């Protein structure tokens, strides 16, 4: 005997369509979303590398030189290149989604998406230029 109400054993169950494990490969939007989520691992990787670099710098010139030599291994250079591409992808996709996250209104009207996105790209170019100038000047 069942402990539920009479007829509960025969009650219809909601239909749940089976979904493939690889559902996100079927549309570019979904693949882009998954890649953006995965790219956060590359961001974390660069944070860890930066913290390790600061630690080596604090430990002295010998430790820093050894750390820099370690970073120049071919396998790590390939990993850095792949992580860099993921970080650039991460940045571009987040800049493009900014107007959906931040709705700016001026005079009661919503600003166009380009007015929200463009300052992000402009700041990125200016800051990248300043960093390149500091690094390349000597």
Tab-separated table of N, CA, C and O in Angstrom:
chain	number	residue	atom	x	y	z
A	1	UNK	N	0.828	-1.186	0.000
A	1	UNK	CA	0.000	0.000	0.000
A	1	UNK	C	0.869	1.245	0.000
A	1	UNK	O	1.863	1.313	0.685
A	2	UNK	N	0.444	2.237	-0.773
A	2	UNK	CA	1.212	3.476	-0.807
A	2	UNK	C	0.773	4.376	0.335
A	2	UNK	O	-0.355	4.312	0.800
A	3	UNK	N	1.697	5.231	0.742
A	3	UNK	CA	1.388	6.120	1.860
A	3	UNK	C	0.816	7.454	1.387
A	3	UNK	O	0.385	8.258	2.196
A	4	UNK	N	0.815	7.701	0.070
A	4	UNK	CA	0.310	8.961	-0.466
A	4	UNK	C	-1.189	8.917	-0.663
A	4	UNK	O	-1.868	7.950	-0.322
A	5	UNK	N	-1.745	9.972	-1.241
A	5	UNK	CA	-3.189	10.018	-1.504
A	5	UNK	C	-3.583	8.982	-2.544
A	5	UNK	O	-2.754	8.541	-3.335
A	6	UNK	N	-4.846	8.591	-2.561
A	6	UNK	CA	-5.296	7.581	-3.529
A	6	UNK	C	-5.052	8.059	-4.963
A	6	UNK	O	-5.309	9.205	-5.303
A	7	UNK	N	-4.539	7.184	-5.780
A	7	UNK	CA	-4.294	7.504	-7.179
A	7	UNK	C	-2.973	8.216	-7.433
A	7	UNK	O	-2.664	8.545	-8.563
A	8	UNK	N	-2.196	8.476	-6.401
A	8	UNK	CA	-0.936	9.207	-6.572
A	8	UNK	C	0.053	8.413	-7.417
A	8	UNK	O	0.891	8.992	-8.115
A	9	UNK	N	-0.029	7.096	-7.369
A	9	UNK	CA	0.883	6.278	-8.157
A	9	UNK	C	0.637	6.441	-9.652
A	9	UNK	O	1.513	6.184	-10.466
A	10	UNK	N	-0.564	6.864	-10.012
A	10	UNK	CA	-0.925	6.981	-11.419
A	10	UNK	C	-0.975	8.429	-11.902
A	10	UNK	O	-1.404	8.697	-13.015
A	11	UNK	N	-0.575	9.368	-11.060
A	11	UNK	CA	-0.612	10.785	-11.441
A	11	UNK	C	0.397	11.038	-12.557
A	11	UNK	O	1.490	10.460	-12.569
A	12	UNK	N	0.058	11.879	-13.519
A	12	UNK	CA	0.987	12.158	-14.615
A	12	UNK	C	2.216	12.909	-14.107
A	12	UNK	O	2.121	13.746	-13.223
A	13	UNK	N	3.323	12.550	-14.670
A	13	UNK	CA	4.567	13.224	-14.317
A	13	UNK	C	4.864	14.268	-15.390
A	13	UNK	O	4.540	14.065	-16.555
A	14	UNK	N	5.478	15.387	-15.006
A	14	UNK	CA	5.780	16.409	-16.009
A	14	UNK	C	6.786	15.866	-17.032
A	14	UNK	O	7.685	15.098	-16.694
A	15	UNK	N	6.597	16.291	-18.276
A	15	UNK	CA	7.496	15.858	-19.356
A	15	UNK	C	8.788	16.661	-19.284
A	15	UNK	O	8.775	17.874	-19.203
A	16	UNK	N	9.899	15.966	-19.313
A	16	UNK	CA	11.202	16.620	-19.337
A	16	UNK	C	11.961	16.086	-20.532
A	16	UNK	O	12.338	14.910	-20.561
A	17	UNK	N	12.158	16.938	-21.495
A	17	UNK	CA	12.885	16.534	-22.699
A	17	UNK	C	14.343	16.253	-22.342
A	17	UNK	O	14.947	16.966	-21.540
A	18	UNK	N	14.883	15.230	-22.941
A	18	UNK	CA	16.284	14.916	-22.706
A	18	UNK	C	17.146	15.962	-23.399
A	18	UNK	O	16.873	16.368	-24.518
A	19	UNK	N	18.183	16.375	-22.693
A	19	UNK	CA	19.080	17.375	-23.244
A	19	UNK	C	20.480	16.778	-23.335
A	19	UNK	O	20.960	16.156	-22.390
A	20	UNK	N	21.101	16.986	-24.454
A	20	UNK	CA	22.447	16.477	-24.662
A	20	UNK	C	23.426	17.176	-23.732
A	20	UNK	O	23.249	18.343	-23.372
A	21	UNK	N	24.462	16.479	-23.375
A	21	UNK	CA	25.523	17.076	-22.571
A	21	UNK	C	26.212	18.201	-23.339
A	21	UNK	O	26.720	19.141	-22.752
A	22	UNK	N	26.194	18.110	-24.631
A	22	UNK	CA	26.877	19.093	-25.477
A	22	UNK	C	25.901	20.087	-26.095
A	22	UNK	O	26.127	20.576	-27.197
A	23	UNK	N	24.833	20.443	-25.402
A	23	UNK	CA	23.824	21.365	-25.904
A	23	UNK	C	24.432	22.699	-26.285
A	23	UNK	O	23.973	23.360	-27.204
A	24	UNK	N	25.482	23.093	-25.593
A	24	UNK	CA	26.082	24.404	-25.805
A	24	UNK	C	26.889	24.482	-27.102
A	24	UNK	O	27.287	25.574	-27.520
A	25	UNK	N	27.114	23.364	-27.767
A	25	UNK	CA	27.830	23.370	-29.038
A	25	UNK	C	26.895	23.618	-30.224
A	25	UNK	O	27.363	23.805	-31.347
A	26	UNK	N	25.594	23.617	-30.003
A	26	UNK	CA	24.636	23.701	-31.098
A	26	UNK	C	24.414	25.118	-31.613
A	26	UNK	O	24.000	25.297	-32.747
A	27	UNK	N	24.673	26.121	-30.810
A	27	UNK	CA	24.475	27.512	-31.231
A	27	UNK	C	25.678	28.344	-30.832
A	27	UNK	O	26.247	28.167	-29.752
A	28	UNK	N	26.042	29.303	-31.694
A	28	UNK	CA	27.209	30.158	-31.439
A	28	UNK	C	27.019	30.970	-30.156
A	28	UNK	O	27.960	31.138	-29.397
A	29	UNK	N	25.801	31.450	-29.877
A	29	UNK	CA	25.552	32.220	-28.652
A	29	UNK	C	25.905	31.408	-27.414
A	29	UNK	O	26.526	31.915	-26.484
A	30	UNK	N	25.482	30.150	-27.410
A	30	UNK	CA	25.737	29.307	-26.245
A	30	UNK	C	27.217	28.963	-26.133
A	30	UNK	O	27.777	28.949	-25.035
A	31	UNK	N	27.851	28.684	-27.255
A	31	UNK	CA	29.288	28.390	-27.240
A	31	UNK	C	30.070	29.598	-26.746
A	31	UNK	O	30.986	29.464	-25.936
A	32	UNK	N	29.687	30.786	-27.221
A	32	UNK	CA	30.368	32.009	-26.789
A	32	UNK	C	30.194	32.221	-25.286
A	32	UNK	O	31.137	32.594	-24.592
A	33	UNK	N	28.994	31.946	-24.787
A	33	UNK	CA	28.746	32.068	-23.348
A	33	UNK	C	29.643	31.113	-22.564
A	33	UNK	O	30.268	31.501	-21.570
A	34	UNK	N	29.719	29.862	-23.004
A	34	UNK	CA	30.541	28.873	-22.296
A	34	UNK	C	32.026	29.239	-22.370
A	34	UNK	O	32.763	29.090	-21.391
A	35	UNK	N	32.481	29.729	-23.530
A	35	UNK	CA	33.874	30.143	-23.653
A	35	UNK	C	34.166	31.343	-22.757
A	35	UNK	O	35.251	31.443	-22.178
A	36	UNK	N	33.209	32.255	-22.646
A	36	UNK	CA	33.403	33.405	-21.760
A	36	UNK	C	33.521	32.937	-20.317
A	36	UNK	O	34.357	33.417	-19.559
A	37	UNK	N	32.697	31.989	-19.934
A	37	UNK	CA	32.781	31.454	-18.573
A	37	UNK	C	34.112	30.736	-18.362
A	37	UNK	O	34.742	30.876	-17.323
A	38	UNK	N	34.537	29.968	-19.354
A	38	UNK	CA	35.819	29.265	-19.266
A	38	UNK	C	36.988	30.241	-19.225
A	38	UNK	O	37.999	29.975	-18.570
A	39	UNK	N	36.843	31.371	-19.892
A	39	UNK	CA	37.944	32.339	-19.941
A	39	UNK	C	38.248	32.931	-18.570
A	39	UNK	O	39.344	33.450	-18.353
A	40	UNK	N	37.323	32.843	-17.647
A	40	UNK	CA	37.615	33.342	-16.301
A	40	UNK	C	38.723	32.523	-15.639
A	40	UNK	O	39.428	33.025	-14.762
A	41	UNK	N	38.913	31.292	-16.071
A	41	UNK	CA	40.032	30.479	-15.569
A	41	UNK	C	41.352	31.120	-16.002
A	41	UNK	O	42.314	31.176	-15.227
A	42	UNK	N	41.419	31.633	-17.229
A	42	UNK	CA	42.630	32.300	-17.708
A	42	UNK	C	42.886	33.577	-16.916
A	42	UNK	O	44.050	33.905	-16.610
A	43	UNK	N	41.840	34.296	-16.580
A	43	UNK	CA	41.994	35.495	-15.747
A	43	UNK	C	42.583	35.102	-14.395
A	43	UNK	O	43.533	35.730	-13.908
A	44	UNK	N	42.044	34.062	-13.798
A	44	UNK	CA	42.583	33.569	-12.525
A	44	UNK	C	44.024	33.116	-12.649
A	44	UNK	O	44.845	33.346	-11.748
A	45	UNK	N	44.355	32.476	-13.773
A	45	UNK	CA	45.736	32.029	-14.013
A	45	UNK	C	46.695	33.223	-13.999
A	45	UNK	O	47.746	33.176	-13.361
A	46	UNK	N	46.331	34.305	-14.682
A	46	UNK	CA	47.197	35.476	-14.702
A	46	UNK	C	47.291	36.144	-13.339
A	46	UNK	O	48.326	36.716	-12.991
A	47	UNK	N	46.233	36.089	-12.561
A	47	UNK	CA	46.291	36.622	-11.196
A	47	UNK	C	47.292	35.830	-10.369
A	47	UNK	O	48.118	36.408	-9.645
A	48	UNK	N	47.238	34.510	-10.477
A	48	UNK	CA	48.180	33.661	-9.729
A	48	UNK	C	49.615	33.933	-10.185
A	48	UNK	O	50.524	34.074	-9.354
A	49	UNK	N	49.846	34.028	-11.484
A	49	UNK	CA	51.190	34.312	-12.009
A	49	UNK	C	51.684	35.654	-11.482
A	49	UNK	O	52.851	35.786	-11.079
A	50	UNK	N	50.820	36.663	-11.473
A	50	UNK	CA	51.208	37.981	-10.978
A	50	UNK	C	51.563	37.929	-9.493
A	50	UNK	O	52.561	38.520	-9.059
A	51	UNK	N	50.773	37.220	-8.699
A	51	UNK	CA	51.078	37.096	-7.269
A	51	UNK	C	52.390	36.347	-7.041
A	51	UNK	O	53.185	36.723	-6.168
A	52	UNK	N	52.629	35.296	-7.825
A	52	UNK	CA	53.896	34.573	-7.707
A	52	UNK	C	55.067	35.454	-8.127
A	52	UNK	O	56.159	35.376	-7.543
A	53	UNK	N	54.853	36.294	-9.112
A	53	UNK	CA	55.900	37.200	-9.568
A	53	UNK	C	56.218	38.237	-8.488
A	53	UNK	O	57.389	38.546	-8.246
A	54	UNK	N	55.205	38.739	-7.821
A	54	UNK	CA	55.417	39.691	-6.724
A	54	UNK	C	56.171	39.015	-5.583
A	54	UNK	O	57.098	39.596	-4.996
A	55	UNK	N	55.793	37.762	-5.285
A	55	UNK	CA	56.506	37.033	-4.229
A	55	UNK	C	57.972	36.845	-4.583
A	55	UNK	O	58.854	37.040	-3.748
A	56	UNK	N	58.265	36.488	-5.829
A	56	UNK	CA	59.648	36.314	-6.252
A	56	UNK	C	60.404	37.641	-6.203
A	56	UNK	O	61.586	37.681	-5.840
A	57	UNK	N	59.729	38.720	-6.532
A	57	UNK	CA	60.350	40.043	-6.482
A	57	UNK	C	60.714	40.426	-5.058
A	57	UNK	O	61.795	40.971	-4.804
A	58	UNK	N	59.836	40.096	-4.121
A	58	UNK	CA	60.099	40.392	-2.708
A	58	UNK	C	61.259	39.552	-2.179
A	58	UNK	O	62.037	40.010	-1.335
A	59	UNK	N	61.415	38.329	-2.692
A	59	UNK	CA	62.463	37.433	-2.208
A	59	UNK	C	63.852	37.833	-2.692
A	59	UNK	O	64.835	37.299	-2.208
A	60	UNK	N	63.958	38.732	-3.644
A	60	UNK	CA	65.263	39.218	-4.082
A	60	UNK	C	65.519	38.989	-5.560
A	60	UNK	O	64.773	38.290	-6.245
A	61	UNK	N	66.617	39.591	-6.052
A	61	UNK	CA	66.925	39.522	-7.484
A	61	UNK	C	67.155	38.101	-8.008
A	61	UNK	O	66.771	37.783	-9.138
A	62	UNK	N	67.798	37.251	-7.202
A	62	UNK	CA	68.058	35.883	-7.660
A	62	UNK	C	66.759	35.098	-7.834
A	62	UNK	O	66.580	34.388	-8.824
A	63	UNK	N	65.866	35.223	-6.863
A	63	UNK	CA	64.586	34.518	-6.944
A	63	UNK	C	63.757	35.045	-8.119
A	63	UNK	O	63.108	34.262	-8.831
A	64	UNK	N	63.809	36.354	-8.350
A	64	UNK	CA	63.050	36.926	-9.452
A	64	UNK	C	63.605	36.466	-10.793
A	64	UNK	O	62.845	36.117	-11.704
A	65	UNK	N	64.935	36.434	-10.923
A	65	UNK	CA	65.555	35.968	-12.170
A	65	UNK	C	65.216	34.496	-12.419
A	65	UNK	O	64.923	34.106	-13.562
A	66	UNK	N	65.230	33.684	-11.358
A	66	UNK	CA	64.887	32.265	-11.502
A	66	UNK	C	63.423	32.113	-11.934
A	66	UNK	O	63.098	31.263	-12.776
A	67	UNK	N	62.546	32.933	-11.360
A	67	UNK	CA	61.129	32.877	-11.723
A	67	UNK	C	60.937	33.285	-13.181
A	67	UNK	O	60.182	32.643	-13.913
A	68	UNK	N	61.630	34.337	-13.609
A	68	UNK	CA	61.529	34.780	-14.998
A	68	UNK	C	62.043	33.699	-15.951
A	68	UNK	O	61.469	33.489	-17.015
A	69	UNK	N	63.120	33.021	-15.580
A	69	UNK	CA	63.630	31.928	-16.413
A	69	UNK	C	62.618	30.794	-16.510
A	69	UNK	O	62.433	30.208	-17.579
A	70	UNK	N	61.974	30.503	-15.402
A	70	UNK	CA	60.955	29.445	-15.386
A	70	UNK	C	59.788	29.789	-16.311
A	70	UNK	O	59.252	28.920	-17.002
A	71	UNK	N	59.405	31.062	-16.337
A	71	UNK	CA	58.282	31.485	-17.167
A	71	UNK	C	58.584	31.411	-18.657
A	71	UNK	O	57.675	31.468	-19.474
A	72	UNK	N	59.855	31.281	-19.032
A	72	UNK	CA	60.223	31.271	-20.444
A	72	UNK	C	60.330	29.869	-21.026
A	72	UNK	O	60.773	29.697	-22.160
A	73	UNK	N	59.898	28.879	-20.287
A	73	UNK	CA	59.865	27.513	-20.811
A	73	UNK	C	58.851	27.459	-21.959
A	73	UNK	O	57.800	28.107	-21.901
A	74	UNK	N	59.162	26.709	-23.023
A	74	UNK	CA	58.267	26.680	-24.195
A	74	UNK	C	56.821	26.297	-23.866
A	74	UNK	O	55.881	26.889	-24.414
A	75	UNK	N	56.640	25.338	-22.984
A	75	UNK	CA	55.282	24.931	-22.626
A	75	UNK	C	54.528	26.074	-21.945
A	75	UNK	O	53.360	26.328	-22.247
A	76	UNK	N	55.215	26.779	-21.050
A	76	UNK	CA	54.563	27.897	-20.372
A	76	UNK	C	54.308	29.061	-21.318
A	76	UNK	O	53.307	29.767	-21.183
A	77	UNK	N	55.208	29.278	-22.282
A	77	UNK	CA	54.973	30.339	-23.264
A	77	UNK	C	53.715	30.050	-24.086
A	77	UNK	O	52.921	30.948	-24.364
A	78	UNK	N	53.521	28.794	-24.458
A	78	UNK	CA	52.309	28.414	-25.191
A	78	UNK	C	51.074	28.594	-24.304
A	78	UNK	O	50.030	29.079	-24.767
A	79	UNK	N	51.191	28.227	-23.030
A	79	UNK	CA	50.080	28.404	-22.095
A	79	UNK	C	49.761	29.881	-21.905
A	79	UNK	O	48.595	30.274	-21.873
A	80	UNK	N	50.807	30.720	-21.806
A	80	UNK	CA	50.592	32.163	-21.673
A	80	UNK	C	49.884	32.730	-22.898
A	80	UNK	O	48.987	33.567	-22.771
A	81	UNK	N	50.283	32.285	-24.085
A	81	UNK	CA	49.663	32.772	-25.321
A	81	UNK	C	48.184	32.389	-25.366
A	81	UNK	O	47.325	33.227	-25.687
A	82	UNK	N	47.880	31.151	-25.031
A	82	UNK	CA	46.477	30.706	-25.031
A	82	UNK	C	45.679	31.462	-23.970
A	82	UNK	O	44.547	31.911	-24.227
A	83	UNK	N	46.263	31.624	-22.786
A	83	UNK	CA	45.574	32.348	-21.716
A	83	UNK	C	45.358	33.811	-22.107
A	83	UNK	O	44.309	34.389	-21.822
A	84	UNK	N	46.336	34.403	-22.787
A	84	UNK	CA	46.194	35.790	-23.227
A	84	UNK	C	45.025	35.935	-24.203
A	84	UNK	O	44.225	36.878	-24.101
A	85	UNK	N	44.917	35.011	-25.144
A	85	UNK	CA	43.806	35.065	-26.098
A	85	UNK	C	42.459	34.920	-25.383
A	85	UNK	O	41.488	35.601	-25.719
A	86	UNK	N	42.403	34.039	-24.385
A	86	UNK	CA	41.173	33.882	-23.610
A	86	UNK	C	40.844	35.159	-22.839
A	86	UNK	O	39.684	35.549	-22.734
A	87	UNK	N	41.869	35.822	-22.281
A	87	UNK	CA	41.628	37.057	-21.528
A	87	UNK	C	41.133	38.164	-22.459
A	87	UNK	O	40.234	38.932	-22.105
A	88	UNK	N	41.702	38.256	-23.663
A	88	UNK	CA	41.222	39.249	-24.635
A	88	UNK	C	39.771	38.945	-25.012
A	88	UNK	O	38.932	39.850	-25.057
A	89	UNK	N	39.457	37.681	-25.255
A	89	UNK	CA	38.071	37.275	-25.555
A	89	UNK	C	37.153	37.640	-24.387
A	89	UNK	O	36.053	38.168	-24.588
A	90	UNK	N	37.596	37.367	-23.173
A	90	UNK	CA	36.834	37.675	-21.962
A	90	UNK	C	36.538	39.179	-21.902
A	90	UNK	O	35.411	39.593	-21.642
A	91	UNK	N	37.561	39.976	-22.159
A	91	UNK	CA	37.413	41.424	-22.098
A	91	UNK	C	36.425	41.926	-23.147
A	91	UNK	O	35.515	42.711	-22.838
A	92	UNK	N	36.588	41.475	-24.375
A	92	UNK	CA	35.709	41.928	-25.457
A	92	UNK	C	34.252	41.538	-25.190
A	92	UNK	O	33.340	42.361	-25.331
A	93	UNK	N	34.036	40.305	-24.782
A	93	UNK	CA	32.648	39.875	-24.554
A	93	UNK	C	32.020	40.605	-23.371
A	93	UNK	O	30.831	40.925	-23.401
A	94	UNK	N	32.801	40.886	-22.335
A	94	UNK	CA	32.233	41.616	-21.202
A	94	UNK	C	31.986	43.073	-21.544
A	94	UNK	O	31.006	43.659	-21.075
A	95	UNK	N	32.854	43.679	-22.336
A	95	UNK	CA	32.583	45.052	-22.775
A	95	UNK	C	31.298	45.094	-23.598
A	95	UNK	O	30.513	46.027	-23.476
A	96	UNK	N	31.091	44.097	-24.440
A	96	UNK	CA	29.908	44.080	-25.300
A	96	UNK	C	28.619	43.799	-24.523
A	96	UNK	O	27.537	44.152	-24.982
A	97	UNK	N	28.714	43.164	-23.379
A	97	UNK	CA	27.517	42.873	-22.587
A	97	UNK	C	27.231	43.999	-21.566
A	97	UNK	O	26.178	44.010	-20.943
A	98	UNK	N	28.117	44.963	-21.455
A	98	UNK	CA	27.959	46.053	-20.492
A	98	UNK	C	26.617	46.772	-20.601
A	98	UNK	O	25.988	47.041	-19.571
A	99	UNK	N	26.129	47.109	-21.802
A	99	UNK	CA	24.849	47.830	-21.860
A	99	UNK	C	23.666	47.050	-21.286
A	99	UNK	O	22.662	47.642	-20.898
A	100	UNK	N	23.771	45.748	-21.221
A	100	UNK	CA	22.694	44.956	-20.625
A	100	UNK	C	22.797	44.942	-19.100
A	100	UNK	O	21.802	44.765	-18.407
A	101	UNK	N	24.016	45.117	-18.603
A	101	UNK	CA	24.235	45.099	-17.145
A	101	UNK	C	24.052	46.488	-16.529
A	101	UNK	O	23.606	46.616	-15.399
A	102	UNK	N	24.431	47.529	-17.290
A	102	UNK	CA	24.333	48.897	-16.793
A	102	UNK	C	23.442	49.681	-17.755
A	102	UNK	O	23.844	49.969	-18.875
A	103	UNK	N	22.268	50.007	-17.310
A	103	UNK	CA	21.358	50.792	-18.135
A	103	UNK	C	21.500	52.250	-17.717
A	103	UNK	O	21.159	52.620	-16.601
A	104	UNK	N	22.055	53.059	-18.621
A	104	UNK	CA	22.238	54.478	-18.334
A	104	UNK	C	21.150	55.279	-19.038
A	104	UNK	O	20.865	55.065	-20.216
A	105	UNK	N	20.562	56.202	-18.279
A	105	UNK	CA	19.508	57.051	-18.841
A	105	UNK	C	19.935	58.510	-18.692
A	105	UNK	O	20.431	58.921	-17.653
A	106	UNK	N	19.712	59.247	-19.751
A	106	UNK	CA	19.964	60.684	-19.743
A	106	UNK	C	18.685	61.352	-20.221
A	106	UNK	O	18.202	61.073	-21.324
A	107	UNK	N	18.133	62.209	-19.382
A	107	UNK	CA	16.880	62.871	-19.731
A	107	UNK	C	15.733	61.901	-19.897
A	107	UNK	O	14.855	62.120	-20.716
A	108	UNK	N	15.742	60.824	-19.174
A	108	UNK	CA	14.674	59.834	-19.243
A	108	UNK	C	14.791	58.857	-20.395
A	108	UNK	O	13.984	57.951	-20.523
A	109	UNK	N	15.805	59.040	-21.257
A	109	UNK	CA	15.987	58.133	-22.390
A	109	UNK	C	17.234	57.282	-22.173
A	109	UNK	O	18.250	57.758	-21.679
A	110	UNK	N	17.096	56.055	-22.569
A	110	UNK	CA	18.220	55.123	-22.442
A	110	UNK	C	19.297	55.459	-23.474
A	110	UNK	O	18.994	55.716	-24.639
A	111	UNK	N	20.559	55.473	-23.006
A	111	UNK	CA	21.661	55.723	-23.925
A	111	UNK	C	21.817	54.544	-24.881
A	111	UNK	O	21.587	53.390	-24.498
A	112	UNK	N	22.223	54.807	-26.119
A	112	UNK	CA	22.462	53.697	-27.043
A	112	UNK	C	23.609	52.816	-26.550
A	112	UNK	O	24.488	53.271	-25.814
A	113	UNK	N	23.588	51.564	-26.973
A	113	UNK	CA	24.617	50.617	-26.537
A	113	UNK	C	26.027	51.120	-26.822
A	113	UNK	O	26.931	50.975	-26.000
A	114	UNK	N	26.229	51.716	-27.981
A	114	UNK	CA	27.556	52.190	-28.360
A	114	UNK	C	28.077	53.256	-27.396
A	114	UNK	O	29.276	53.311	-27.114
A	115	UNK	N	27.193	54.078	-26.851
A	115	UNK	CA	27.602	55.115	-25.908
A	115	UNK	C	28.082	54.520	-24.583
A	115	UNK	O	28.816	55.167	-23.838
A	116	UNK	N	27.658	53.313	-24.289
A	116	UNK	CA	28.102	52.637	-23.066
A	116	UNK	C	29.356	51.811	-23.341
A	116	UNK	O	30.269	51.747	-22.510
A	117	UNK	N	29.431	51.195	-24.520
A	117	UNK	CA	30.561	50.321	-24.860
A	117	UNK	C	31.807	51.118	-25.219
A	117	UNK	O	32.926	50.774	-24.800
A	118	UNK	N	31.652	52.173	-25.995
A	118	UNK	CA	32.799	52.920	-26.530
A	118	UNK	C	33.760	53.425	-25.453
A	118	UNK	O	34.985	53.302	-25.629
A	119	UNK	N	33.287	53.994	-24.336
A	119	UNK	CA	34.250	54.436	-23.314
A	119	UNK	C	35.102	53.282	-22.748
A	119	UNK	O	36.264	53.492	-22.394
A	120	UNK	N	34.528	52.094	-22.664
A	120	UNK	CA	35.310	50.945	-22.190
A	120	UNK	C	36.466	50.643	-23.137
A	120	UNK	O	37.602	50.452	-22.704
A	121	UNK	N	36.159	50.586	-24.434
A	121	UNK	CA	37.210	50.322	-25.413
A	121	UNK	C	38.232	51.458	-25.451
A	121	UNK	O	39.436	51.215	-25.569
A	122	UNK	N	37.764	52.695	-25.345
A	122	UNK	CA	38.686	53.840	-25.351
A	122	UNK	C	39.631	53.770	-24.154
A	122	UNK	O	40.852	53.974	-24.299
A	123	UNK	N	39.090	53.479	-22.976
A	123	UNK	CA	39.947	53.362	-21.785
A	123	UNK	C	40.925	52.204	-21.943
A	123	UNK	O	42.104	52.312	-21.549
A	124	UNK	N	40.488	51.105	-22.531
A	124	UNK	CA	41.359	49.948	-22.753
A	124	UNK	C	42.527	50.322	-23.661
A	124	UNK	O	43.684	49.987	-23.376
A	125	UNK	N	42.237	51.033	-24.748
A	125	UNK	CA	43.293	51.439	-25.690
A	125	UNK	C	44.261	52.413	-25.020
A	125	UNK	O	45.486	52.276	-25.140
A	126	UNK	N	43.741	53.402	-24.291
A	126	UNK	CA	44.601	54.399	-23.639
A	126	UNK	C	45.482	53.741	-22.580
A	126	UNK	O	46.701	53.971	-22.536
A	127	UNK	N	44.892	52.908	-21.738
A	127	UNK	CA	45.672	52.261	-20.673
A	127	UNK	C	46.698	51.298	-21.263
A	127	UNK	O	47.848	51.248	-20.810
A	128	UNK	N	46.315	50.554	-22.298
A	128	UNK	CA	47.269	49.653	-22.953
A	128	UNK	C	48.412	50.446	-23.576
A	128	UNK	O	49.571	50.037	-23.517
A	129	UNK	N	48.086	51.585	-24.175
A	129	UNK	CA	49.128	52.440	-24.750
A	129	UNK	C	50.078	52.970	-23.694
A	129	UNK	O	51.302	52.990	-23.904
A	130	UNK	N	49.541	53.386	-22.549
A	130	UNK	CA	50.395	53.871	-21.464
A	130	UNK	C	51.301	52.761	-20.924
A	130	UNK	O	52.491	52.979	-20.684
A	131	UNK	N	50.749	51.591	-20.742
A	131	UNK	CA	51.554	50.461	-20.264
A	131	UNK	C	52.643	50.125	-21.278
A	131	UNK	O	53.811	49.915	-20.905
A	132	UNK	N	52.299	50.080	-22.554
A	132	UNK	CA	53.295	49.803	-23.598
A	132	UNK	C	54.373	50.880	-23.610
A	132	UNK	O	55.565	50.582	-23.757
A	133	UNK	N	53.979	52.132	-23.435
A	133	UNK	CA	54.956	53.219	-23.417
A	133	UNK	C	55.925	53.062	-22.250
A	133	UNK	O	57.130	53.213	-22.413
A	134	UNK	N	55.418	52.745	-21.067
A	134	UNK	CA	56.292	52.556	-19.899
A	134	UNK	C	57.234	51.380	-20.087
A	134	UNK	O	58.397	51.432	-19.703
A	135	UNK	N	56.740	50.302	-20.675
A	135	UNK	CA	57.564	49.100	-20.857
A	135	UNK	C	58.603	49.305	-21.957
A	135	UNK	O	59.776	48.925	-21.789
A	136	UNK	N	58.216	49.891	-23.059
A	136	UNK	CA	59.090	49.990	-24.223
A	136	UNK	C	60.057	51.169	-24.190
A	136	UNK	O	61.009	51.185	-24.960
A	137	UNK	N	59.869	52.112	-23.304
A	137	UNK	CA	60.740	53.283	-23.316
A	137	UNK	C	62.105	53.021	-22.689
A	137	UNK	O	62.999	53.822	-22.782
A	138	UNK	N	62.270	51.911	-22.071
A	138	UNK	CA	63.618	51.699	-21.587
A	138	UNK	C	63.725	50.810	-20.438
A	138	UNK	O	64.643	50.293	-20.034
